[in-house]
Tab-separated table of C-alpha atoms and ligand atoms in Angstrom:
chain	number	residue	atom	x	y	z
A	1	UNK	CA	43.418	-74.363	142.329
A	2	UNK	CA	45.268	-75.081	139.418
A	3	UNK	CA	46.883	-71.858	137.512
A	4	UNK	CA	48.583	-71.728	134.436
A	5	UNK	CA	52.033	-69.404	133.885
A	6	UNK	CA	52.633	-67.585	130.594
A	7	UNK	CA	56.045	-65.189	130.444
A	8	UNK	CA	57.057	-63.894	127.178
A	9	UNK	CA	58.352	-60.550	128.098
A	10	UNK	CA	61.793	-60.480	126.724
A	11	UNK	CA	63.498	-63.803	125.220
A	12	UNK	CA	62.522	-66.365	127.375
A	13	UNK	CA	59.068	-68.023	126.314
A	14	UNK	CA	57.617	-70.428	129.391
A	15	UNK	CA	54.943	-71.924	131.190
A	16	UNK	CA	54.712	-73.074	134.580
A	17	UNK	CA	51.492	-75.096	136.191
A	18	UNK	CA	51.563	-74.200	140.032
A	19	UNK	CA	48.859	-75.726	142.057
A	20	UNK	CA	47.636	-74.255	145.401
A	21	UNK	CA	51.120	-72.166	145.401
A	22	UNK	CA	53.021	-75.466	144.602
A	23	UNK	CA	55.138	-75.252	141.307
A	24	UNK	CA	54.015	-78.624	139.170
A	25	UNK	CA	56.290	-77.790	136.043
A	26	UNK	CA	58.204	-75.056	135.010
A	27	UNK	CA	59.359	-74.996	131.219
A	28	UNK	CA	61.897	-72.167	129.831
A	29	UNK	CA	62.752	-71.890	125.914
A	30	UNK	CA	65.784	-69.561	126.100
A	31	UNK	CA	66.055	-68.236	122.250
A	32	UNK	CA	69.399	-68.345	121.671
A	33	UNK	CA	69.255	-66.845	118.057
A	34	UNK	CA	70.041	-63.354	120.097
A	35	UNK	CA	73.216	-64.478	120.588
A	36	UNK	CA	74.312	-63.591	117.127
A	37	UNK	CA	73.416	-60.062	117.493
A	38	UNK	CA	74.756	-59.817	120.897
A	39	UNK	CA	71.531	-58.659	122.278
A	40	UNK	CA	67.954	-58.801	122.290
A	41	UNK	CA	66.579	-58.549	118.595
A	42	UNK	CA	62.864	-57.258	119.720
A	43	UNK	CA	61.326	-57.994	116.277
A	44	UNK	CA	63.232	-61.781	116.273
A	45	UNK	CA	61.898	-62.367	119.868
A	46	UNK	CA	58.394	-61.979	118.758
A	47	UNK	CA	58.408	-64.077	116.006
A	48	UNK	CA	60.494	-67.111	118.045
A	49	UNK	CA	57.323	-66.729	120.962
A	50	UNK	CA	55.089	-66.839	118.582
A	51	UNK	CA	56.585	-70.304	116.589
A	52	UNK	CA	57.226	-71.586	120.416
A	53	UNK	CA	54.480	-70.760	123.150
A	54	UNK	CA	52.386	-73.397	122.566
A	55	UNK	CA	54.798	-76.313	121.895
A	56	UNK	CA	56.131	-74.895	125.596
A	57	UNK	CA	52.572	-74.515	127.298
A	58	UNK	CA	52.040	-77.677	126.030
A	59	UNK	CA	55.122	-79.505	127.737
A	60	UNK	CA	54.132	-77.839	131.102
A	61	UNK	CA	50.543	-79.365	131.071
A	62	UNK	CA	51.895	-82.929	129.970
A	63	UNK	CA	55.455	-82.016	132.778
A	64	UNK	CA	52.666	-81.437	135.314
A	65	UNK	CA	50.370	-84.363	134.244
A	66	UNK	CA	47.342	-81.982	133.808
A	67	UNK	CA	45.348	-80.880	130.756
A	68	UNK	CA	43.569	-78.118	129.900
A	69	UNK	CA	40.448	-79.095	130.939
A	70	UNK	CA	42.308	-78.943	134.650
A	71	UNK	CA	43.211	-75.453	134.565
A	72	UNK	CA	41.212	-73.173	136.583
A	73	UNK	CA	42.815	-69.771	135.697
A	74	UNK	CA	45.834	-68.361	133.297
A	75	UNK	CA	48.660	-65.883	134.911
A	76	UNK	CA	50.453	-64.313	132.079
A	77	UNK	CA	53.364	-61.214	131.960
A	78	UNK	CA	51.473	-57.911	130.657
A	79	UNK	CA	54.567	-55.549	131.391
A	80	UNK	CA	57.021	-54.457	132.141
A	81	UNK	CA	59.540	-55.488	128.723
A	82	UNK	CA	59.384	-55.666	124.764
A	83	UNK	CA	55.773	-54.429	123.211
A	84	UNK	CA	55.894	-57.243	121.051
A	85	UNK	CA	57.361	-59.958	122.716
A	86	UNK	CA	54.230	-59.088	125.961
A	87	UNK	CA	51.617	-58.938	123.162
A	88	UNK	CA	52.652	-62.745	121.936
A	89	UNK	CA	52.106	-64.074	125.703
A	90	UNK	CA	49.183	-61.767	126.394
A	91	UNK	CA	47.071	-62.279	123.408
A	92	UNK	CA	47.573	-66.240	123.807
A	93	UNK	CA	46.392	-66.409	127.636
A	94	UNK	CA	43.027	-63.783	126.443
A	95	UNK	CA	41.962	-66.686	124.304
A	96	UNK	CA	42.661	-69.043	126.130
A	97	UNK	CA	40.787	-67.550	128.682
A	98	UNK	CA	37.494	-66.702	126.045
A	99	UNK	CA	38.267	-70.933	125.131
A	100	UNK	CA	38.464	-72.470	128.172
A	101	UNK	CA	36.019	-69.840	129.843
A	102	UNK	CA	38.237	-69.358	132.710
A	103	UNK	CA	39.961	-65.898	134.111
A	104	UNK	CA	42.633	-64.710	133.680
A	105	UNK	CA	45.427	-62.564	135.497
A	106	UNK	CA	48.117	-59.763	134.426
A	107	UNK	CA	50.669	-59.884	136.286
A	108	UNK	CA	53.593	-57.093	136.554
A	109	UNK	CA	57.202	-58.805	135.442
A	110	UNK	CA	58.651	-57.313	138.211
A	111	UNK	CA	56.348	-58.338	140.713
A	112	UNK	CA	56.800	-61.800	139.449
A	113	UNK	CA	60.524	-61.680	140.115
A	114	UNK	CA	59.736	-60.725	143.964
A	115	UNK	CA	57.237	-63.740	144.052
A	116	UNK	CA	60.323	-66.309	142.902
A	117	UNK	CA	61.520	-65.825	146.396
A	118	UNK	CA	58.113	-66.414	147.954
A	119	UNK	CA	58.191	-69.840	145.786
A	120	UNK	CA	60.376	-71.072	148.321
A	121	UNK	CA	60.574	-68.875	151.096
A	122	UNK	CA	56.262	-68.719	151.601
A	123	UNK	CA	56.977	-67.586	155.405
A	124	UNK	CA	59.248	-64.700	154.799
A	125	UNK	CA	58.113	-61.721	157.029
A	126	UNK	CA	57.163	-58.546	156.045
A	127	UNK	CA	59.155	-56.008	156.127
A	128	UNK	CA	62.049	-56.755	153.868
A	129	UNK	CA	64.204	-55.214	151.588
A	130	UNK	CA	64.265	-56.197	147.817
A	131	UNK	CA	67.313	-56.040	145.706
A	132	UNK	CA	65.608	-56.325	142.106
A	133	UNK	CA	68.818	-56.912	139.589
A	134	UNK	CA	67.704	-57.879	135.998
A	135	UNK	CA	68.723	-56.905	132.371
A	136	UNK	CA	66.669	-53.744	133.139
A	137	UNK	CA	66.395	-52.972	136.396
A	138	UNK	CA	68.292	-52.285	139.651
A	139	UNK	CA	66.389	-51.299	142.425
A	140	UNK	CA	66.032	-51.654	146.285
A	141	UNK	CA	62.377	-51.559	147.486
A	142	UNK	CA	61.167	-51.783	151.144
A	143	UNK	CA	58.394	-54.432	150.942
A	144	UNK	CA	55.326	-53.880	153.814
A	145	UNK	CA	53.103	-56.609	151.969
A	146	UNK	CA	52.874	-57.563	148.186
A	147	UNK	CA	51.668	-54.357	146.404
A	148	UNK	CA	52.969	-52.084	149.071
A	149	UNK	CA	56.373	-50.699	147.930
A	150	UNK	CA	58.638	-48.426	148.430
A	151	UNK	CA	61.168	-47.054	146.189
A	152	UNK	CA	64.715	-46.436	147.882
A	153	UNK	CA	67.443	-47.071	145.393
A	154	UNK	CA	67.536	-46.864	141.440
A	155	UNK	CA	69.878	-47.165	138.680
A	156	UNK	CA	70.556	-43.248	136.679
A	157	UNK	CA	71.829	-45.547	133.610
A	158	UNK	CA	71.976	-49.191	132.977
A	159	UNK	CA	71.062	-51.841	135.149
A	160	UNK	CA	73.676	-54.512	136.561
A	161	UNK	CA	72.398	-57.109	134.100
A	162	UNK	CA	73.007	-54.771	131.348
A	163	UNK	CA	76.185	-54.009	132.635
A	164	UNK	CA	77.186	-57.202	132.560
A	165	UNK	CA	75.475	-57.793	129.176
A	166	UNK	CA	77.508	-54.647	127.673
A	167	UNK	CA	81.355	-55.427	129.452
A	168	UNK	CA	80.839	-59.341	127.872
A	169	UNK	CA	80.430	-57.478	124.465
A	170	UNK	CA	83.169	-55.462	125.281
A	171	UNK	CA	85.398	-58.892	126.134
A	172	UNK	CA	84.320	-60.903	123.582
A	173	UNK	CA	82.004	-62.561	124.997
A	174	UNK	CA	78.500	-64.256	124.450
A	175	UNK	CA	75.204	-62.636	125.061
A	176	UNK	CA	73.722	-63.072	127.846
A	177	UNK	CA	77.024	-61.842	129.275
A	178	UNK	CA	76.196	-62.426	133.289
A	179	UNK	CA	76.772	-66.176	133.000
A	180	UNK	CA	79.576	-65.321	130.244
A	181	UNK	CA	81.472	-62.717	132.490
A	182	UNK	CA	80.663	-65.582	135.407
A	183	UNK	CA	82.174	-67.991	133.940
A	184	UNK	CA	85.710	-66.764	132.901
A	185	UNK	CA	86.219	-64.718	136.362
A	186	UNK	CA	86.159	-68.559	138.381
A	187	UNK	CA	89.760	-68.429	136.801
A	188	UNK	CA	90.376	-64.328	137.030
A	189	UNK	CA	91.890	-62.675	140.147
A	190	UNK	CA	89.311	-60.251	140.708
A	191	UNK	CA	91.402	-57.483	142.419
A	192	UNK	CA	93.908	-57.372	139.893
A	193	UNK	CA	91.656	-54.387	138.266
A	194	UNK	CA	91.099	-51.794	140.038
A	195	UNK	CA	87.542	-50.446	138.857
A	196	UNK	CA	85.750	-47.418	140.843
A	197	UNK	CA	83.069	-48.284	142.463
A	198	UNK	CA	80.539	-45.717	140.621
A	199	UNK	CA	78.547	-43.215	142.833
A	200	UNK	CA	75.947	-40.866	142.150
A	201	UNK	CA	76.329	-37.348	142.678
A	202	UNK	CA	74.207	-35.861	144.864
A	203	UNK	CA	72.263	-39.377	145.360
A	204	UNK	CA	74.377	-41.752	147.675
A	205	UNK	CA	71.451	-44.055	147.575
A	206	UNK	CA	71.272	-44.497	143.720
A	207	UNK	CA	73.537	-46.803	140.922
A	208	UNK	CA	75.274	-45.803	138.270
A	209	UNK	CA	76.963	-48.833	135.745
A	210	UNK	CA	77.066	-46.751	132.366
A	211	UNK	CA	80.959	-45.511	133.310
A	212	UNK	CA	82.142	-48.685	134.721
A	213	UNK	CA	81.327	-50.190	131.112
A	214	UNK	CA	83.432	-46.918	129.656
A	215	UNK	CA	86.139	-47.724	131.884
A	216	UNK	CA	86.367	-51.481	131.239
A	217	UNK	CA	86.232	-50.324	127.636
A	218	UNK	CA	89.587	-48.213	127.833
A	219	UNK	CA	91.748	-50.868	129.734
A	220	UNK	CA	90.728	-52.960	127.499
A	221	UNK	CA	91.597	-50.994	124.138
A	222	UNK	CA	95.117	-49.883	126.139
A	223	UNK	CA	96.151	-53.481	126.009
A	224	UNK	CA	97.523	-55.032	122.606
A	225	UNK	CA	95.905	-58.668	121.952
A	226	UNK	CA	98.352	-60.862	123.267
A	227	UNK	CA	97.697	-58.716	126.935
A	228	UNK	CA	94.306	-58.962	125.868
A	229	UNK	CA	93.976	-62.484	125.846
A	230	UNK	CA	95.953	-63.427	128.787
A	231	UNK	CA	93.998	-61.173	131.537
A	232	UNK	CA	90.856	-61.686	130.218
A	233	UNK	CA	89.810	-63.638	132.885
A	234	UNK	CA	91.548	-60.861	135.882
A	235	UNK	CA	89.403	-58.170	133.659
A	236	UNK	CA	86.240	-60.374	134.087
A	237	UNK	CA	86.933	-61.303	137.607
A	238	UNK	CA	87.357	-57.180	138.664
A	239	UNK	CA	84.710	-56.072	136.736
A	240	UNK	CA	81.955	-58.575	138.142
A	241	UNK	CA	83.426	-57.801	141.382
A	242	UNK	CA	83.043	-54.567	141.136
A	243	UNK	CA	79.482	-54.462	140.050
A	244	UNK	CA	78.664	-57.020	143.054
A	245	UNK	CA	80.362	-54.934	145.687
A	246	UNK	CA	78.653	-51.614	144.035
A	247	UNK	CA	75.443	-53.644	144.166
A	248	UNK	CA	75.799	-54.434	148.341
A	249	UNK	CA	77.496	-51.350	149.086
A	250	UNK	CA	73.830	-49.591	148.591
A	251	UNK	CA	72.270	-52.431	150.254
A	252	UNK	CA	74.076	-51.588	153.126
A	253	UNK	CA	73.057	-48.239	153.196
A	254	UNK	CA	69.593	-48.878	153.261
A	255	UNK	CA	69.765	-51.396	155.581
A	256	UNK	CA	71.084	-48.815	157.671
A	257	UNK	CA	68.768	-46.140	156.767
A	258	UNK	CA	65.503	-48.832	157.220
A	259	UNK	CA	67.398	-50.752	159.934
A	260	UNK	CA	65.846	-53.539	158.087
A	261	UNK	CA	67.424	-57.029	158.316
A	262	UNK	CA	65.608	-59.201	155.891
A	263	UNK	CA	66.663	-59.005	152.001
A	264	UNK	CA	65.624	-60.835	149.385
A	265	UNK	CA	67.706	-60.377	146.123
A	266	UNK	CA	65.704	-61.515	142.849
A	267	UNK	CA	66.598	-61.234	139.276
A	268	UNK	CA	68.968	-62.975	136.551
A	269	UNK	CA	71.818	-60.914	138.289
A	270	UNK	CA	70.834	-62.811	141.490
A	271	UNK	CA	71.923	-66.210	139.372
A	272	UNK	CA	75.662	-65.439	139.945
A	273	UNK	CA	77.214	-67.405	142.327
A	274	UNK	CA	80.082	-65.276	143.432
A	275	UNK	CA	77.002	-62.554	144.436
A	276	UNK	CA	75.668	-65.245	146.926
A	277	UNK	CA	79.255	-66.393	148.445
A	278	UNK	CA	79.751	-62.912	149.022
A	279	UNK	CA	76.168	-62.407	150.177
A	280	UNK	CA	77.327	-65.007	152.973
A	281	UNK	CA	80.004	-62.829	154.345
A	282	UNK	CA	77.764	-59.813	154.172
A	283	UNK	CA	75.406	-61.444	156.071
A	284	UNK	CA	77.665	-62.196	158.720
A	285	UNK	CA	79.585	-59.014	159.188
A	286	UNK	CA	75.962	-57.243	158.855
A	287	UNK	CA	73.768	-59.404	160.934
A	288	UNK	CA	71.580	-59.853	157.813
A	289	UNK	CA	69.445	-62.576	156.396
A	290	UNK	CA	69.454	-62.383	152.859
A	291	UNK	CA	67.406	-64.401	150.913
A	292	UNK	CA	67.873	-65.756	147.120
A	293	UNK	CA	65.827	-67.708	144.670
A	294	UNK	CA	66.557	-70.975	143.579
A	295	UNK	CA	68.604	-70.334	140.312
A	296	UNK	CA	65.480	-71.635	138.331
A	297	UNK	CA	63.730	-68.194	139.689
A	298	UNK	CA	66.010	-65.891	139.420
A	299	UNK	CA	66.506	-65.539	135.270
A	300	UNK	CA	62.769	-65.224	133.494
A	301	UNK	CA	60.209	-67.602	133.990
A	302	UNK	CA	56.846	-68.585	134.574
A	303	UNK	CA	56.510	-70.307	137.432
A	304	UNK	CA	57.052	-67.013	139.334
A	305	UNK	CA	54.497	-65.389	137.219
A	306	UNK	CA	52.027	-68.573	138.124
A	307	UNK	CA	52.920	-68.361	141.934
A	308	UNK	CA	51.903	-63.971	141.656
A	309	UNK	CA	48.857	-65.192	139.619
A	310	UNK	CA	47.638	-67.723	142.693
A	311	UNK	CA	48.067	-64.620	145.165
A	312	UNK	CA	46.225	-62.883	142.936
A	313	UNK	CA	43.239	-65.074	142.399
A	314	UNK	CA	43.133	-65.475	146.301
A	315	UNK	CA	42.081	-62.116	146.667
A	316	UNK	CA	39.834	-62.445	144.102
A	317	UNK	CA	41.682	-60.135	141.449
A	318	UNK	CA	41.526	-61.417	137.763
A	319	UNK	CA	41.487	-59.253	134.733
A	320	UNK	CA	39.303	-57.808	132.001
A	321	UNK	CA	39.697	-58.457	128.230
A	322	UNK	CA	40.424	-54.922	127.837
A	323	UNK	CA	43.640	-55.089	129.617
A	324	UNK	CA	46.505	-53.588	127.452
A	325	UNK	CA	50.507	-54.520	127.290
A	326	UNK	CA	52.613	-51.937	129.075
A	327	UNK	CA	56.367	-52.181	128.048
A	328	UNK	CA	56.977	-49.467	130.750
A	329	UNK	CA	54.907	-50.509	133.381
A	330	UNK	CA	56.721	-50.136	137.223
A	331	UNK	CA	56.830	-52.624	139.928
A	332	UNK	CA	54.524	-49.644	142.052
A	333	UNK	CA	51.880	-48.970	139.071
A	334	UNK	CA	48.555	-49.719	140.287
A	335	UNK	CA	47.082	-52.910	139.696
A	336	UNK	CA	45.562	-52.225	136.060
A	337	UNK	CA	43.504	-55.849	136.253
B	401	KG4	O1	65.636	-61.277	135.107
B	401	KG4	P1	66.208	-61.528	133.771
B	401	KG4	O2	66.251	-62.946	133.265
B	401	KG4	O3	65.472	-60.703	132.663
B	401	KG4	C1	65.029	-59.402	132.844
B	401	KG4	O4	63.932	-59.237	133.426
B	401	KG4	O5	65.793	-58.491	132.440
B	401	KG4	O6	67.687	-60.917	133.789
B	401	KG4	C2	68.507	-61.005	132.682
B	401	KG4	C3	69.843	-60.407	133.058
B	401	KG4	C4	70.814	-60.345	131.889
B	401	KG4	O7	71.350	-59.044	131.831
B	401	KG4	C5	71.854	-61.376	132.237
B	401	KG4	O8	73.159	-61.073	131.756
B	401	KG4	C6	71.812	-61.370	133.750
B	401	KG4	O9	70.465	-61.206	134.083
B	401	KG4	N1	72.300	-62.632	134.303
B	401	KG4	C7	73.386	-62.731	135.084
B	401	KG4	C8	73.572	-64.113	135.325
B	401	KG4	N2	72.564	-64.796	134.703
B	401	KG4	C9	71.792	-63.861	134.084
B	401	KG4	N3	74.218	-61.787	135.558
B	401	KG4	C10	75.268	-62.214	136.303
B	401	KG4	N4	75.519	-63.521	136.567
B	401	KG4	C11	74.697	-64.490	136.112
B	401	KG4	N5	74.960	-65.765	136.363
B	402	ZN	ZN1	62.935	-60.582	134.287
C-alpha cells in the first residue's frame, strides 16, 4: 500500500511516500523568509505552501521512484496549527483525492508527531509515556494504544519550543531559536546562570516557560553590551538547561505517579542534542527507556503524517470531502474522518 504524506501546518511544506509503513522519501521545504520577522508570518506561510507544495510532492514521488498513478491513498495534516497554512495542504490532498479517485486521510499534527517514533521504533509496547515538545505544545500523555490518551501534564503558558523561540529573540538570535539557542550553548557553561526552574502553583504536574523568558529578559537588559556579548553563550547554555531539566523534572513525576518506564519524547524540542545526552543519564539513574525520533522526525514533516495515514487506512478509516481544517484541534479530539 502505497500512501502519500502532505504537512503544511505551520512553515514546513513536505511530502513523504511511505509504503507498507516503510518511509520511501521524505522531502521538507523549511521557509526561511520567517526568519526576518523572527517568527511565523501566518499570512507569508500560506502563500510560500501554496508557490511550493507541488514542486515538493513532486520530488517525493520522483525521491521514491513512484508516480501518481502508484499512489493508493493521500495522508495530509487537517489540524492542529495555522488556518491558512492547513487549508493549503488540505485542499491540495481533497483534489487529489477527487483526481486520482483514491481516499484520503486527516490526520491530527499531533498524532503525527507520536507516529515519528513508531517510524522506527514499530515494536514499542503499549503503555508509554509521551513527552510531546513542539513550538506549541508541551505535554505528557499516557499512551494505552494509538487514539487512547491520557492527559497528565500541560503547559499554563508557552510551550518549550516557544520558549526557546522567544529567549533566541531575546539574545539575538535567529528564528527558529531551538537550534539557534543549541548551537551557541556547545560553547556556554550552562550553570553559570542560575534560572528557576518554573513550577505551577497548585499543579506540580503542569509547565510553566512564560517567566523563565521574563527572567532571561532582565539579566540580559542588566548587562551593558560588552557583558552582553561575552556570556552570551553561558546565558544560552543556562537557559536551555534549564528548560531541559524543567522538561524531565515532570517526566519524572509521572513516571512515578504511572510507574511507567517507557517514554517516547517527540517534537522539534526533541531535536536538541543536549536533551538526549541528558536523557541518557536520566535513563540510567531512573531505570527508564526513553525513546527519541530520528532527528528527521522530530521537527515537522510528512513522513510521520504518511506513517499515521497507513495505520489509519489499516483499520479502514479514510475521510469524507466534508472534512474541515481545525487550527485548534487536540491530540484527544475524536477522530473527525
Ligand atoms: O514540532 P515542530 O517542528 O513544530 C510544531 O509543531 O510546533 O517544533 C518547532 C519547535 C520550534 O519552537 C523550534 O525552536 C523547536 O521546535 N526546535 C528546537 C530544536 N529544533 C527545533 N528546540 C530546541 N533544540 C532544537 N535543536
Ligand atoms: Zn509539529
Amino acid at each position: 500500500m502505497l500512501i502519500l504524506g502532505i504537512e503544511s501546518s505551520c512553515d514546513e511544506t513536505a511530502a513523504s511516500i511511505c509504503k507498507d509503513g516503510l518511509i520511501l522519501s521524505n522531502v521538507v521545504k523549511s521557509q526561511e523568509i520567517h526568519q526576518e520577522y523572527g517568527g511565523v508570518v501566518p499570512e507569508i506561510a500560506s502563500r510560500e505552501h501554496e508557490s511550493q507544495i507541488g514542486t515538493i510532492i513532486d520530488k517525493a514521488l520522483k525521491k521514491a521512484s513512484v508516480s501518481f498513478r502508484d499512489i493508493d491513498a493521500i495522508a495530509v495534516t487537517y489540524g492542529a496549527g495555522l488556518m491558512g497554512a492547513l487549508l493549503v495542504g488540505l485542499n491540495y490532498a481533497k483534489g487529489l483525492s477527487i483526481a486520482l479517485n483514491i481516499p484520503f486521510i486527516g490526520v491530527n499534527h499531533l498524532e503525527g508527531h507520536l507516529y515519528a517514533n513508531f517510524i522506527s521504533y514499530p515494536e514499542m509496547e503499549f503503555p508509554y509515556l509521551c513527552l510531546l515538545v513542539t513550538g506549541g505544545h508541551t505535554q505528557i500523555w499516557e499512551v494505552h494504544l494509538p487514539g487512547d490518551y491520557i492527559l497528565h501534564s500541560n503547559t499554563v503558558d508557552d510551550a518549550a519550543g516557544e520558549a526557546f523561540d522567544k529567549g533566541a529573540r531575546i539574545l539575538g538570535l535567529d528564528y527558529p531559536g531551538g537550534p539557534a539557542i543549541e548551537k551557541i550553548a556547545v560553547d556556554g557553561e550552562c550553570n553559570k546562570y542560575q534560572f528557576t526552574i518554573p513550577v505551577v502553583k497548585n499543579d506540580p504536574f503542569n509547565f510553566s516557560f512564560s517567566g523563565l523568558k521574563t527572567a532571561l529578559l532582565y539579566k540580559y537588559k542588566m548587562m551593558n553590551a560588552s557583558e552582553q556579548k561575552a556570556n552570551i553563550h553561558n546565558l544560552a547554555a543556562s537557559y536551555q538547561e534549564t528548560i531541559l531539566i524543567s522538561l524531565f523534572t515532570q517526566l519524572i513525576r509521572v513516571v512515578n505517579k504511572t510507574d511507567i518506564k517507557r517514554v517516547s519524547i517527540v517534537g522539534g524540542v526533541a531535536a536538541n542534542k543536549r536533551f538526549r545526552t541528558l536523557a541518557q543519564s536520566l535513563e540510567l539513574k531512573n531505570k527508564l527507556k526513553i525513546f527519541f525520533p530520528p532527528m528527521e522526525y522530530c521537527t515537522d514533516n510528512a513522513a510521520m503524517i504518511a506513517t499515521a495515514g497507513y495505520e489509519k487506512l489499516k483499520k479502514g478509516l479514510t475521510s469524507s470531502l466534508t472534512l474541515k481544517a481545525n487550527p485548534s484541534l487536540a491530540l484527544n479530539d475524536s477522530v473527525e474522518l
